[in-house]
Amino acid sequence: MSDQAEKLRQMTLQAKIPKSPIIKQMRRSRVITVTSGKGGVGKTNFTVNLALALAALDQRVLIIDADLGMANVEVILGCSAQYNILNLLEDGLKITDVVAEGPRGIKFMAGGSGIYHLANLSEAHLKHIVMQISLFDNWADFILIDTGAGLSRNVLNFVMAADEVIIITTPEPTAITDAYAMMKAYKGQNGTAPLRLVVNRILDRDEGQMVVNKLMRVSQRFLDLSIDSLGYVYEDRKMVKAVKNQVPVILSSPEAISSRSIESIGQRLLYGENVQPSHGIKGFFHKFLEYIT
Ligand SMILES: Nc1ncnc2c1ncn2[C@@H]1O[C@H](COP(=O)(O)OP(=O)(O)OP(=O)(O)O)[C@@H](O)[C@H]1O
Ligand SMILES: [Mg+2]
């Protein structure tokens, strides 16, 4: 392990939190990575609508778009971020400039490929970035990280560093097999954060329950890994329409079945059991740097 890597880790631990107007009270955000095995199963739509559902429950939410190279969160939200994480190094730019604001007061940050340049920065620059981002531990109740699909190192780093992980699948056999592969990779890396399943695009509850039972059974039996279910999201044409119109379904059609499904999941996340002690965004970066260096 290099000296540089060790220094980076120490800095994330030591970064002091400067006083800022965005400070609400001293506490830590729940950092949740949303991922999947197969691509195109609905991660980004789910993340954006979940953020809005949580905001309606008075939660402060920051979305980090960690799908390298893509800016899908912006496309689905219908608003764009002017800067990404690396712009924090530009003269006078603060975290509040880099983070854009979306509907219902949610905030989002285009982390993108910028996040991977962190390991190459000088100590002073890295310290500045970590200090700035740490401000969000005092603002955000939830930090949702939307990843790309698949078992690449890139995606796994975000999965391994989070407090909680949501795995999205659809009822299609290929999506289920790939979700299992993600669980296996997670277990292989000695992951300990709770894995929570969301089955998207179900036609009826039985179908959702069947997918959950199947994945719970195989993960318990072959991986000795217990997962829990956060619920289902129905197949919904209104969701497809919302994507085309670039207005999240929960805003354009609050009564739609997909909107109501995601609202229930938001409530379960907030009030349900199995809430783990969170390490906040500082804790996240501490672990993340361990994986990327
Ligand atoms: N509940 C749903 N009902 C109907 N269509 C849906 C639903 N969820 C997602 N979709 C469709 O699936 C498409 C892909 O969704 P999304 O972009 O969120 O997937 P993703 O997992 O983020 O993809 P990627 O792996 O490329 O990042 C959407 O454009 C939408 O058309
Ligand atoms: Mg996506």
CSV table of N, CA, C and O in Angstrom, one decimal, residues 2 8 27 30 68 78 91 110-111 114 194 220 229 231 260 283:
chain,number,residue,atom,x,y,z
A,2,SER,N,0.7,2.2,-0.9
A,2,SER,CA,1.6,3.3,-1.1
A,2,SER,C,1.4,4.3,0.1
A,2,SER,O,0.3,4.4,0.7
A,8,LEU,N,-4.0,9.8,1.8
A,8,LEU,CA,-5.3,10.1,1.4
A,8,LEU,C,-6.3,9.7,2.4
A,8,LEU,O,-7.3,10.4,2.8
A,27,ARG,N,-24.4,15.7,12.2
A,27,ARG,CA,-24.9,14.3,12.0
A,27,ARG,C,-24.3,13.7,10.7
A,27,ARG,O,-23.6,14.4,10.0
A,30,ARG,N,-27.0,9.1,5.4
A,30,ARG,CA,-27.1,7.7,5.0
A,30,ARG,C,-26.6,7.7,3.5
A,30,ARG,O,-27.3,8.2,2.7
A,68,LEU,N,-20.0,6.7,-14.9
A,68,LEU,CA,-19.0,7.5,-15.5
A,68,LEU,C,-19.3,7.7,-17.0
A,68,LEU,O,-19.6,6.9,-17.7
A,78,GLY,N,-34.3,16.5,-16.0
A,78,GLY,CA,-34.6,17.6,-16.9
A,78,GLY,C,-33.9,18.9,-16.5
A,78,GLY,O,-34.3,20.0,-16.8
A,91,ASP,N,-10.8,28.3,-9.1
A,91,ASP,CA,-10.7,29.5,-8.2
A,91,ASP,C,-12.1,29.9,-7.7
A,91,ASP,O,-13.0,30.1,-8.4
A,110,ALA,N,-22.7,16.0,-10.5
A,110,ALA,CA,-22.2,15.1,-11.5
A,110,ALA,C,-20.8,14.7,-11.1
A,110,ALA,O,-19.8,15.5,-11.3
A,111,GLY,N,-20.7,13.6,-10.4
A,111,GLY,CA,-19.4,13.1,-9.9
A,111,GLY,C,-18.6,12.6,-11.1
A,111,GLY,O,-17.5,13.1,-11.5
A,114,GLY,N,-14.7,12.5,-12.9
A,114,GLY,CA,-13.9,13.3,-12.0
A,114,GLY,C,-13.5,12.6,-10.8
A,114,GLY,O,-12.4,12.8,-10.3
A,194,PRO,N,-25.8,-3.8,4.4
A,194,PRO,CA,-27.0,-4.5,4.0
A,194,PRO,C,-27.3,-4.3,2.5
A,194,PRO,O,-27.2,-3.3,1.9
A,220,GLN,N,-28.9,-17.0,0.1
A,220,GLN,CA,-28.7,-17.6,1.5
A,220,GLN,C,-28.0,-19.0,1.3
A,220,GLN,O,-27.0,-19.2,2.0
A,229,SER,N,-35.9,-7.3,1.2
A,229,SER,CA,-36.6,-6.7,0.0
A,229,SER,C,-37.1,-5.3,0.4
A,229,SER,O,-37.8,-5.2,1.5
A,231,GLY,N,-39.1,-3.7,-1.8
A,231,GLY,CA,-40.4,-3.7,-2.4
A,231,GLY,C,-40.3,-3.7,-3.9
A,231,GLY,O,-39.2,-4.0,-4.5
A,260,ARG,N,-46.5,5.6,-6.9
A,260,ARG,CA,-46.9,5.2,-5.6
A,260,ARG,C,-46.0,4.1,-5.1
A,260,ARG,O,-45.7,4.0,-3.9
A,283,GLY,N,-17.0,9.1,5.7
A,283,GLY,CA,-16.7,7.6,5.8
A,283,GLY,C,-16.7,7.0,4.5
A,283,GLY,O,-15.9,6.1,4.2
